[in-house]
JSON list of C-alpha atoms in Angstrom, two decimals:
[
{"chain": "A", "resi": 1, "resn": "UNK", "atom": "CA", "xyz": [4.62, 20.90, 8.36]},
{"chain": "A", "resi": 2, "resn": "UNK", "atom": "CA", "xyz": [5.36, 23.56, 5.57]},
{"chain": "A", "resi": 3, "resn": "UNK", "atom": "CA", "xyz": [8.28, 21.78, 4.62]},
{"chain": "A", "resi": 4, "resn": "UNK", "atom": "CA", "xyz": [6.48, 18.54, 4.00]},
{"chain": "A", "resi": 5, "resn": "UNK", "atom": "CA", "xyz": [5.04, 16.89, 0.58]},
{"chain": "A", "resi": 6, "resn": "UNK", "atom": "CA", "xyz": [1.93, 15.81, 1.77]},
{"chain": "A", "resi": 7, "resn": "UNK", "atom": "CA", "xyz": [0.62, 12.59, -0.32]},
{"chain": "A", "resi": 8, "resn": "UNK", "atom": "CA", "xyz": [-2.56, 11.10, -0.17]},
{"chain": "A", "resi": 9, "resn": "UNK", "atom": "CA", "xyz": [-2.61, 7.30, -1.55]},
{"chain": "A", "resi": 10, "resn": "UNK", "atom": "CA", "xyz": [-5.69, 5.71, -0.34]},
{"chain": "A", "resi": 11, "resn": "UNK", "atom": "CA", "xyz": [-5.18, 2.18, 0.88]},
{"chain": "A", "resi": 12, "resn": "UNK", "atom": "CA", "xyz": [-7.54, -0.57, 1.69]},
{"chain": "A", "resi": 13, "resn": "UNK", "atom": "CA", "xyz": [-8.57, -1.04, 5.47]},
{"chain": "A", "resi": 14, "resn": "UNK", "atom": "CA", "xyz": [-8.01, -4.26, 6.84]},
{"chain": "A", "resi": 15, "resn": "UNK", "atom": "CA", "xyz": [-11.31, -5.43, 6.16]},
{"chain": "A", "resi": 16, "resn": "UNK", "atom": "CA", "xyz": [-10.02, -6.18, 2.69]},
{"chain": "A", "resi": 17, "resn": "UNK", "atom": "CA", "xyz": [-7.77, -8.84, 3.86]},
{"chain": "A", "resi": 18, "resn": "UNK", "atom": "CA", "xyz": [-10.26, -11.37, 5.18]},
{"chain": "A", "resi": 19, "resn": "UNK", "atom": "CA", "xyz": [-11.44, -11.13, 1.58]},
{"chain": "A", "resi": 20, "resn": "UNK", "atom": "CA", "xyz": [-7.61, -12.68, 1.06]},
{"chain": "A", "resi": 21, "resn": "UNK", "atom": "CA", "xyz": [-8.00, -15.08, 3.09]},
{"chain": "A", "resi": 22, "resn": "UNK", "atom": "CA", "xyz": [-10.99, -16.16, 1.35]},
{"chain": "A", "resi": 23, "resn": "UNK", "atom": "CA", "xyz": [-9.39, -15.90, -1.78]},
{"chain": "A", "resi": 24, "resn": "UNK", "atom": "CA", "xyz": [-6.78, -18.77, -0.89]},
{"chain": "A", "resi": 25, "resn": "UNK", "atom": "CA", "xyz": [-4.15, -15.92, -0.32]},
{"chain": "A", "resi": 26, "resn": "UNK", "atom": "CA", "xyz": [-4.67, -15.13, -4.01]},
{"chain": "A", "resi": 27, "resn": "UNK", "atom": "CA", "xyz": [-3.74, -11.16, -3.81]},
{"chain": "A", "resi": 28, "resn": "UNK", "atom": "CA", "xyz": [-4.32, -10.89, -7.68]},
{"chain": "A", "resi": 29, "resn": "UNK", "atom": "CA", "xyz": [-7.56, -11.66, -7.20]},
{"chain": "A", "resi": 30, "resn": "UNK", "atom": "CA", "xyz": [-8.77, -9.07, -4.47]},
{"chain": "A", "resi": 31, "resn": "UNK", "atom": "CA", "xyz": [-10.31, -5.61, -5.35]},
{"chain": "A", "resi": 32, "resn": "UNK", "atom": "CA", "xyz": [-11.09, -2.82, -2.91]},
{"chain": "A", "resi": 33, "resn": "UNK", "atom": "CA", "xyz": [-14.95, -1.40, -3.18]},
{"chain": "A", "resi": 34, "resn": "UNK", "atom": "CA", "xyz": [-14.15, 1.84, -4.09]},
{"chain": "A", "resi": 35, "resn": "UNK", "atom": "CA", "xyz": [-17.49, 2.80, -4.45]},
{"chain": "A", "resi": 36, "resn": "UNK", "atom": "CA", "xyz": [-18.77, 2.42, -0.71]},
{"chain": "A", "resi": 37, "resn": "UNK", "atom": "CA", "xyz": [-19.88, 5.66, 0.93]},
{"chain": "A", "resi": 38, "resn": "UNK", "atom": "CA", "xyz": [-17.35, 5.93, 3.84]},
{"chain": "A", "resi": 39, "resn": "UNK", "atom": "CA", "xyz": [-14.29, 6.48, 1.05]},
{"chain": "A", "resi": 40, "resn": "UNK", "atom": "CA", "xyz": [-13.76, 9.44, 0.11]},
{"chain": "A", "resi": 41, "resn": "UNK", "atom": "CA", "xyz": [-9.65, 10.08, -0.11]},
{"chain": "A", "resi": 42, "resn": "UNK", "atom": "CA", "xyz": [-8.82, 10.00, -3.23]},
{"chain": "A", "resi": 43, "resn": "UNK", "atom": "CA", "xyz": [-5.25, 9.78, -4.49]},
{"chain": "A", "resi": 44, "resn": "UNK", "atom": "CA", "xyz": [-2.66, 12.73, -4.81]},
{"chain": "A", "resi": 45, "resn": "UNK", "atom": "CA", "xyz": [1.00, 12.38, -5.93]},
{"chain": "A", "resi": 46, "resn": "UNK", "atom": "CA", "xyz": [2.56, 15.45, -7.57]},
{"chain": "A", "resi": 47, "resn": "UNK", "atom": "CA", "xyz": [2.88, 14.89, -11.25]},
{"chain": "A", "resi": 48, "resn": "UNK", "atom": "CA", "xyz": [6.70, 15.18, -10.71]},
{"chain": "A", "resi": 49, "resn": "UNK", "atom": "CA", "xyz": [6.53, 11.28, -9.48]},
{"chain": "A", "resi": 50, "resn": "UNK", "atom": "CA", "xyz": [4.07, 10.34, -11.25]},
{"chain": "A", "resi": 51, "resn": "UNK", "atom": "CA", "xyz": [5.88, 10.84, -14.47]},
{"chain": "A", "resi": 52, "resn": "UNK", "atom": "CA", "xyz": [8.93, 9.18, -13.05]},
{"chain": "A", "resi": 53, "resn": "UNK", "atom": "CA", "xyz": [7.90, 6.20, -12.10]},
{"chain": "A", "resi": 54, "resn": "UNK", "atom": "CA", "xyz": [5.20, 5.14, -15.32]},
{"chain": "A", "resi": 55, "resn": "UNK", "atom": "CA", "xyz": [2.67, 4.01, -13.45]},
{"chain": "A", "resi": 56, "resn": "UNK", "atom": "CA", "xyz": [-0.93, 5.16, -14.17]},
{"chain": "A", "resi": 57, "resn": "UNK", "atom": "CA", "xyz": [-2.11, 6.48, -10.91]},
{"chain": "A", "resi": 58, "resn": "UNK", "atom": "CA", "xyz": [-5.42, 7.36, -12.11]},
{"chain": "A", "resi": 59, "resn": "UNK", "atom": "CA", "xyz": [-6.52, 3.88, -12.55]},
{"chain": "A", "resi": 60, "resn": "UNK", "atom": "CA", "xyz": [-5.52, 3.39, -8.69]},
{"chain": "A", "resi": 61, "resn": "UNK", "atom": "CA", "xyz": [-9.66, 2.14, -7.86]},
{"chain": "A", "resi": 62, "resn": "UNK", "atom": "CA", "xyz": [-9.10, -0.76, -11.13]},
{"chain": "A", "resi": 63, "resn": "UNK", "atom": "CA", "xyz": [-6.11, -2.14, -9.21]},
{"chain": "A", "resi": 64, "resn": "UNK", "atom": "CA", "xyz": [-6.20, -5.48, -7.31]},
{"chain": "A", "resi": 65, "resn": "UNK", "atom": "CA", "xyz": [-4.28, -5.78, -3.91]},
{"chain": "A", "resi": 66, "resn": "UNK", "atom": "CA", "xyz": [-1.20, -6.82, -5.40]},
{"chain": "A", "resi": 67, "resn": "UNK", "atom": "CA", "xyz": [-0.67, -3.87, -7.55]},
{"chain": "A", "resi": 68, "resn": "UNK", "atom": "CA", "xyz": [-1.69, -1.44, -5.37]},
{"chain": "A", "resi": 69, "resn": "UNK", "atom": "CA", "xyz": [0.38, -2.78, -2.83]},
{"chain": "A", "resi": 70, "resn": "UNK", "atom": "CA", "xyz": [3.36, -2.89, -5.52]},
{"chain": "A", "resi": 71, "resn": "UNK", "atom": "CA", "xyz": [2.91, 1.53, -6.58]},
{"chain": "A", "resi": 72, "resn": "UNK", "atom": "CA", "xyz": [2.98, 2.10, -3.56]},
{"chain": "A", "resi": 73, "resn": "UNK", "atom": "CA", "xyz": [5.90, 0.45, -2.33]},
{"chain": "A", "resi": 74, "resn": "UNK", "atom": "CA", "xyz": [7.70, 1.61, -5.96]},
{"chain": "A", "resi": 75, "resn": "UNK", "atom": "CA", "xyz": [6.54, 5.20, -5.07]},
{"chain": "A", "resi": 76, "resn": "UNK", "atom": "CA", "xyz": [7.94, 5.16, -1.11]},
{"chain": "A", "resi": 77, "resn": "UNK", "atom": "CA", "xyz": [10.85, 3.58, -2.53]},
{"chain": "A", "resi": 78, "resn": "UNK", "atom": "CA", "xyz": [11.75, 6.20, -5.12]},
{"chain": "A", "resi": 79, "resn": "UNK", "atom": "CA", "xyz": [10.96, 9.12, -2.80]},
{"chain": "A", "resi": 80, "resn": "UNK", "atom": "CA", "xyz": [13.69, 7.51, -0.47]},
{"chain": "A", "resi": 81, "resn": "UNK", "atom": "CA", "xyz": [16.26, 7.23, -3.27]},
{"chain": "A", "resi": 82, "resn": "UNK", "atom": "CA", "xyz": [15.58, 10.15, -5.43]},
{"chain": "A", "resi": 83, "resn": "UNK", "atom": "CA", "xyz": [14.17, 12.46, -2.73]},
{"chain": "A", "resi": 84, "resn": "UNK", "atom": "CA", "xyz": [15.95, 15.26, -0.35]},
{"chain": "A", "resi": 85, "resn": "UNK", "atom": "CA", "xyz": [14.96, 14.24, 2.74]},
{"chain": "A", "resi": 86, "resn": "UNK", "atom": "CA", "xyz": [13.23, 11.77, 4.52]},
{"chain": "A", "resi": 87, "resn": "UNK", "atom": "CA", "xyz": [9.64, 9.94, 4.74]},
{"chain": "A", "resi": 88, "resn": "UNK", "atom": "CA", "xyz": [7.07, 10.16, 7.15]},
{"chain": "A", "resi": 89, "resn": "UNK", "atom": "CA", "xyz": [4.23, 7.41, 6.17]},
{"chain": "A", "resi": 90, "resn": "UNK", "atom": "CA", "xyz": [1.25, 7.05, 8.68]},
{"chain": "A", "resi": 91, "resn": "UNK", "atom": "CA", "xyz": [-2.08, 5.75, 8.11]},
{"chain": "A", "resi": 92, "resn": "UNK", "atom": "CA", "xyz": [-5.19, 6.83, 10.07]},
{"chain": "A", "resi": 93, "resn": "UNK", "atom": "CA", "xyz": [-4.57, 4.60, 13.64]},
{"chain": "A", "resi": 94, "resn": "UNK", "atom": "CA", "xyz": [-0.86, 3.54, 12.27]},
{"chain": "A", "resi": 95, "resn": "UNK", "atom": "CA", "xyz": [-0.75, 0.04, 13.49]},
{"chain": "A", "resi": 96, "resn": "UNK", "atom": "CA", "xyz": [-2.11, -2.02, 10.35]},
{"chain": "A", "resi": 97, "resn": "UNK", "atom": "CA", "xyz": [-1.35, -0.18, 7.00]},
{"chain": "A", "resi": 98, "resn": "UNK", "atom": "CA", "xyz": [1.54, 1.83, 8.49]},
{"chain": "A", "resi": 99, "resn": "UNK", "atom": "CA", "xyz": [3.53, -1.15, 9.71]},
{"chain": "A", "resi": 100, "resn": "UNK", "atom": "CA", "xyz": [2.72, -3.00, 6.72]},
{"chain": "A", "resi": 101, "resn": "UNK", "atom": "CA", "xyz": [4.15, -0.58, 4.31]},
{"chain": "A", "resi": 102, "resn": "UNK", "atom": "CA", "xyz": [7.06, -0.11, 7.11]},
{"chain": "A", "resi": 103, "resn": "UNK", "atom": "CA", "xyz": [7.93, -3.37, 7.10]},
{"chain": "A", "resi": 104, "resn": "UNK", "atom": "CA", "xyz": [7.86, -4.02, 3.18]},
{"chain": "A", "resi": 105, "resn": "UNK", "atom": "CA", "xyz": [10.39, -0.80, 2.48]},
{"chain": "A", "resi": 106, "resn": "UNK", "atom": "CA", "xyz": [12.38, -1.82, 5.54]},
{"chain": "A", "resi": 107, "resn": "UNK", "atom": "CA", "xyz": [12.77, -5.33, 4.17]},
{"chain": "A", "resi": 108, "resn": "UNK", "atom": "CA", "xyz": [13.03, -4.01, 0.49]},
{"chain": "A", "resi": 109, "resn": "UNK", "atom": "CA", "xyz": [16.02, -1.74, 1.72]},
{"chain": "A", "resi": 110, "resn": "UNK", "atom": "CA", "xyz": [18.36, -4.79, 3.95]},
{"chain": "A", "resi": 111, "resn": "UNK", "atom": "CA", "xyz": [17.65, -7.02, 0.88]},
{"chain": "A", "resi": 112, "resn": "UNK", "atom": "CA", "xyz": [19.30, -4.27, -1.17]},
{"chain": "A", "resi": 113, "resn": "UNK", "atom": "CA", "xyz": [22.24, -4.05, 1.43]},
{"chain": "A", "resi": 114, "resn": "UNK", "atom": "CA", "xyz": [21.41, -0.54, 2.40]},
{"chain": "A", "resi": 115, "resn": "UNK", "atom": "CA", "xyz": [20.33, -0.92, 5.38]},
{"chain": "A", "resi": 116, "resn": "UNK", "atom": "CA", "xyz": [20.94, -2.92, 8.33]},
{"chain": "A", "resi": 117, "resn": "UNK", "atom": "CA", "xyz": [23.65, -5.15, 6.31]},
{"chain": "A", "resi": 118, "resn": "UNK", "atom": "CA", "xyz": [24.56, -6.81, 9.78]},
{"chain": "A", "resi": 119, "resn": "UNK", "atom": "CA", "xyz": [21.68, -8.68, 10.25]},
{"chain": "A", "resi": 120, "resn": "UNK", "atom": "CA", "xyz": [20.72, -12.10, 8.98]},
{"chain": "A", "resi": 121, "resn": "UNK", "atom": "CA", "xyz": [17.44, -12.91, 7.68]},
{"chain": "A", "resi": 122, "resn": "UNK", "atom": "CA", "xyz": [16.16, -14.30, 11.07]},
{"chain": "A", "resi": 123, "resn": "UNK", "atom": "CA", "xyz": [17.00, -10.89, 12.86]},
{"chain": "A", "resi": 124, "resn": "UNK", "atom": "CA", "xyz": [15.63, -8.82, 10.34]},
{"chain": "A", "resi": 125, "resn": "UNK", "atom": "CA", "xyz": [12.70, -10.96, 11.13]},
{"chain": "A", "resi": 126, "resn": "UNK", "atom": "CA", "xyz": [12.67, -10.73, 14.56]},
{"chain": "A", "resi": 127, "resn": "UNK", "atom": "CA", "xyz": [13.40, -6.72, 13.63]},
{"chain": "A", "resi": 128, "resn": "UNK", "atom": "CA", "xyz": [10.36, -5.76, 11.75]},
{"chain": "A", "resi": 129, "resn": "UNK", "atom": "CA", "xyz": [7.99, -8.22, 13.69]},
{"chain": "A", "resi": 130, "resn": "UNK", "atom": "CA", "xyz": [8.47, -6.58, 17.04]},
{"chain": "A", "resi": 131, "resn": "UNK", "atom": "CA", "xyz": [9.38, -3.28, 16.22]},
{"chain": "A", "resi": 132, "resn": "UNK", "atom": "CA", "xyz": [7.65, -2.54, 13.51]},
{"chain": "A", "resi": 133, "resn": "UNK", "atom": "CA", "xyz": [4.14, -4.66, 13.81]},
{"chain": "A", "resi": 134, "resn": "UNK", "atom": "CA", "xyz": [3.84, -5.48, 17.09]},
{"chain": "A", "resi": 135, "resn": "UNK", "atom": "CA", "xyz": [5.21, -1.77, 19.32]},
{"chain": "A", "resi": 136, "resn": "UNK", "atom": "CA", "xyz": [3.61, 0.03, 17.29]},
{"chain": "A", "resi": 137, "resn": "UNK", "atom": "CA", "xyz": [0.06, -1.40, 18.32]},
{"chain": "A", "resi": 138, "resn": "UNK", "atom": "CA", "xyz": [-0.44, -3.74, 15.70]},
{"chain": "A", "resi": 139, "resn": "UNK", "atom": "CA", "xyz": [-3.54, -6.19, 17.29]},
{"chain": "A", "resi": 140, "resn": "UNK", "atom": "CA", "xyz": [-2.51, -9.21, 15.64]},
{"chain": "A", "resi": 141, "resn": "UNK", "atom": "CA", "xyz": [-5.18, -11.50, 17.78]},
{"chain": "A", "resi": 142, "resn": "UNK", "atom": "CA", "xyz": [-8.33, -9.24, 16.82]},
{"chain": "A", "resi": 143, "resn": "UNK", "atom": "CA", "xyz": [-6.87, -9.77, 13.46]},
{"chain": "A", "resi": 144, "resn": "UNK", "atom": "CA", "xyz": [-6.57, -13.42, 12.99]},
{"chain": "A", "resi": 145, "resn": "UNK", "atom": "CA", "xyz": [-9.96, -13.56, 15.25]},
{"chain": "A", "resi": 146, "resn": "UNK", "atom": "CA", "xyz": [-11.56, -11.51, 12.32]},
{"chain": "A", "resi": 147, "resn": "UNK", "atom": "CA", "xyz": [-9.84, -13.04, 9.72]},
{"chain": "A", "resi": 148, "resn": "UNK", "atom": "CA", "xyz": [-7.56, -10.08, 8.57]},
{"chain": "A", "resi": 149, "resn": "UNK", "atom": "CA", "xyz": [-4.34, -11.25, 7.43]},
{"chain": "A", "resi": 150, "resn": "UNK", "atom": "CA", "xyz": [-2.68, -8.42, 6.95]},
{"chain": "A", "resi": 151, "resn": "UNK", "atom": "CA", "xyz": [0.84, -9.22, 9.04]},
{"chain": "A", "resi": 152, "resn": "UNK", "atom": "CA", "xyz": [0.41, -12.91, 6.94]},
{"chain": "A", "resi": 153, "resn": "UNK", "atom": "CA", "xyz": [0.26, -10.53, 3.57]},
{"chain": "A", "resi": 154, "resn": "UNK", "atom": "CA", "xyz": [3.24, -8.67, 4.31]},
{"chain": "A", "resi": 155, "resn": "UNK", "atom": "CA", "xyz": [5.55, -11.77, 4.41]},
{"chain": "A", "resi": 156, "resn": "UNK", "atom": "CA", "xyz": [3.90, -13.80, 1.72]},
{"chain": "A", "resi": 157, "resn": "UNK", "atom": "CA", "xyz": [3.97, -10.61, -0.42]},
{"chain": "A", "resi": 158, "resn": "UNK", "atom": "CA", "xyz": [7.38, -10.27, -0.23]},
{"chain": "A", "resi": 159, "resn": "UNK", "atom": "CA", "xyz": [7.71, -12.65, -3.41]},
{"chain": "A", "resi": 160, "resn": "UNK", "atom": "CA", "xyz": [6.07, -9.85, -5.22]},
{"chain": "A", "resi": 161, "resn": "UNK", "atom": "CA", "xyz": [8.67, -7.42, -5.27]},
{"chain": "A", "resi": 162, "resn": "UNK", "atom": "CA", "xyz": [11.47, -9.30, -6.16]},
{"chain": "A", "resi": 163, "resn": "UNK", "atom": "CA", "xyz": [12.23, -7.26, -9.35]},
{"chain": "A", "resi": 164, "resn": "UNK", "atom": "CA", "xyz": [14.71, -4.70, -9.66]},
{"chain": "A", "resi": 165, "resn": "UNK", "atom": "CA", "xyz": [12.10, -2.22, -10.08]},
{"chain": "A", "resi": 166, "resn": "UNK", "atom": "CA", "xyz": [11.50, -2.57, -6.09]},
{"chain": "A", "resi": 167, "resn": "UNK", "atom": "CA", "xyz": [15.38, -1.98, -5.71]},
{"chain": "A", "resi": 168, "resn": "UNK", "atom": "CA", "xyz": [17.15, 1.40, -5.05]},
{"chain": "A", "resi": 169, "resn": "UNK", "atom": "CA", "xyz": [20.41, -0.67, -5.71]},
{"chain": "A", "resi": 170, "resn": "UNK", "atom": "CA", "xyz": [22.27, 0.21, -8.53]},
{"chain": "A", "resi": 171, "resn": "UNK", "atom": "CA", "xyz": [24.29, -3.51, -8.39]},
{"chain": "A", "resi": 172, "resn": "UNK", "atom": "CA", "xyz": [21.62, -5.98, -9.88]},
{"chain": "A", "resi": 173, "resn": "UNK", "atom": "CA", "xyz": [20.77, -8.36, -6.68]},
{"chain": "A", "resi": 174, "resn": "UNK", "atom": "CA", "xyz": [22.70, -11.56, -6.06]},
{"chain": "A", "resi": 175, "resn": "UNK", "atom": "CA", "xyz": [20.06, -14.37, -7.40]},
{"chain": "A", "resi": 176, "resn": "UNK", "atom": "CA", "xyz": [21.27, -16.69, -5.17]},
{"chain": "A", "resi": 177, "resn": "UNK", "atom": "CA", "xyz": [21.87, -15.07, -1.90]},
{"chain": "A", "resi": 178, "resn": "UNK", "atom": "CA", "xyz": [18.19, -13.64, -2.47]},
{"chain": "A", "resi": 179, "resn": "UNK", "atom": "CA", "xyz": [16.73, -17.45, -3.70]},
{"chain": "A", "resi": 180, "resn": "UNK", "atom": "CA", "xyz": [18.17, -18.69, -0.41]},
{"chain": "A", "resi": 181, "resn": "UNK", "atom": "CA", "xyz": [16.58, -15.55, 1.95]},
{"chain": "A", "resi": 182, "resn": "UNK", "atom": "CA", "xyz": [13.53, -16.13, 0.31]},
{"chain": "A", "resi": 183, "resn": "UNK", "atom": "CA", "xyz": [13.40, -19.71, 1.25]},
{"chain": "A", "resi": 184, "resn": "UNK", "atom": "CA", "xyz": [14.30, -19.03, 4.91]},
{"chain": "A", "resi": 185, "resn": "UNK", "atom": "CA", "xyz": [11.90, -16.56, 5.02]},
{"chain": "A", "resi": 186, "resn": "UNK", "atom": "CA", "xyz": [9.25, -19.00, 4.06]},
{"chain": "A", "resi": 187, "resn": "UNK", "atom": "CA", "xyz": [10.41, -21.67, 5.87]},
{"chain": "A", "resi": 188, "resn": "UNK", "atom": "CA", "xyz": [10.04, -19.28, 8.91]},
{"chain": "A", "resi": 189, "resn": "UNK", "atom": "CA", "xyz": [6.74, -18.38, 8.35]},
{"chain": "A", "resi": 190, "resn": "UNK", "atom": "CA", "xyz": [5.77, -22.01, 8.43]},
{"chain": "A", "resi": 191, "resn": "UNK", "atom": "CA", "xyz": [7.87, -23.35, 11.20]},
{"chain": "A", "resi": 192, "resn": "UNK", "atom": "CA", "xyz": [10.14, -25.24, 9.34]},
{"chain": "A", "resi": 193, "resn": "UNK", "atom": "CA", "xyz": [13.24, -23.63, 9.86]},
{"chain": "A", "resi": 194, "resn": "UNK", "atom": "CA", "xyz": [15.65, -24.46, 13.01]},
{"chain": "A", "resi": 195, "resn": "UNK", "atom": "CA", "xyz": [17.63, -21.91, 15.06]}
]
């Protein structure tokens, strides 16, 4: 691993999210406890990135789930378009966090046309659900029983990064196209949507 860049960005555990839930799916309003005595990662991006993208990482334990959630993805995202190589991102058991930040670049990427461009918005769907959430070990029943949304968060996060700062594209996104994935998307989620 002498090649790698190793990066340590300390992310809620899935505890947080029944704290979501309980905020009416208001991600604005939930902060991480940054202060209990089981954390200790702290955060480490080389000050390369860090000046690239403006963002001021050492206010990371003031930030609220959605803007953590947001640097994060902006900082996988540029390391995939400005970087050399590739990018390994795994979490301490992989099947919550991991798939979760997976799925959001992976979804990020086809709605930017560069990857995956065959596949509607119901594959893509299908794509990330299975291969990325549920193969990798996600446990979505222990989560619902205990309340921790986090595959729910993914999708209803996704009008979060809509922006072109979550873009590598270089063509400014297709309002329409996107307006009518994003309703599809939602309609999805809650069952409205035929085949």
């Amino acid at each position: 691993y002498a090649e790698f860049d190793v990066l340590s960005i300390p992310y809620p555990g899935c505890e947080l999210f029944s704290e979501l839930k309980a905020s009416n799916y208001m991600s604005d309003k939930v902060h991480f406890d940054w202060t209990q005595g089981f954390v200790n990662a702290t955060i480490d991006v080389p000050p390369l990135v860090m000046d690239k993208l403006m963002v001021d990482w050492k206010n990371y334990k003031t930030w609220n789930l959605t803007k953590i959630t947001q640097n994060y993805l902006k900082l996988f995202l540029h390391i995939l378009h400005n970087g050399d190589g590739g990018l390994l991102v795994h979490c301490i058991s992989g099947w919550d966090r991991t798939p979760l930040f997976i799925s959001l670049i992976r979804l990020s990427l086809w709605a930017d046309g560069a990857i995956h461009q065959s596949l509607t918005a119901l594959e893509i769907l299908y794509l990330t659900l299975a291969y990325d959430w549920l193969l990798f070990g996600h446990q979505l029943a222990s989560r619902l029983s205990k309340g921790e949304e986090i595959l729910f968060f993914c999708f209803h996060f996704l009008n979060r990064i809509c922006d072109e700062e979550y873009s590598v594209s270089a063509v400014h996104r297709n309002l329409i196209s996107q307006f009518d994935s994003e309703l599809f998307v939602e309609g999805v989620m809650q069952g409205t949507v035929n085949d």
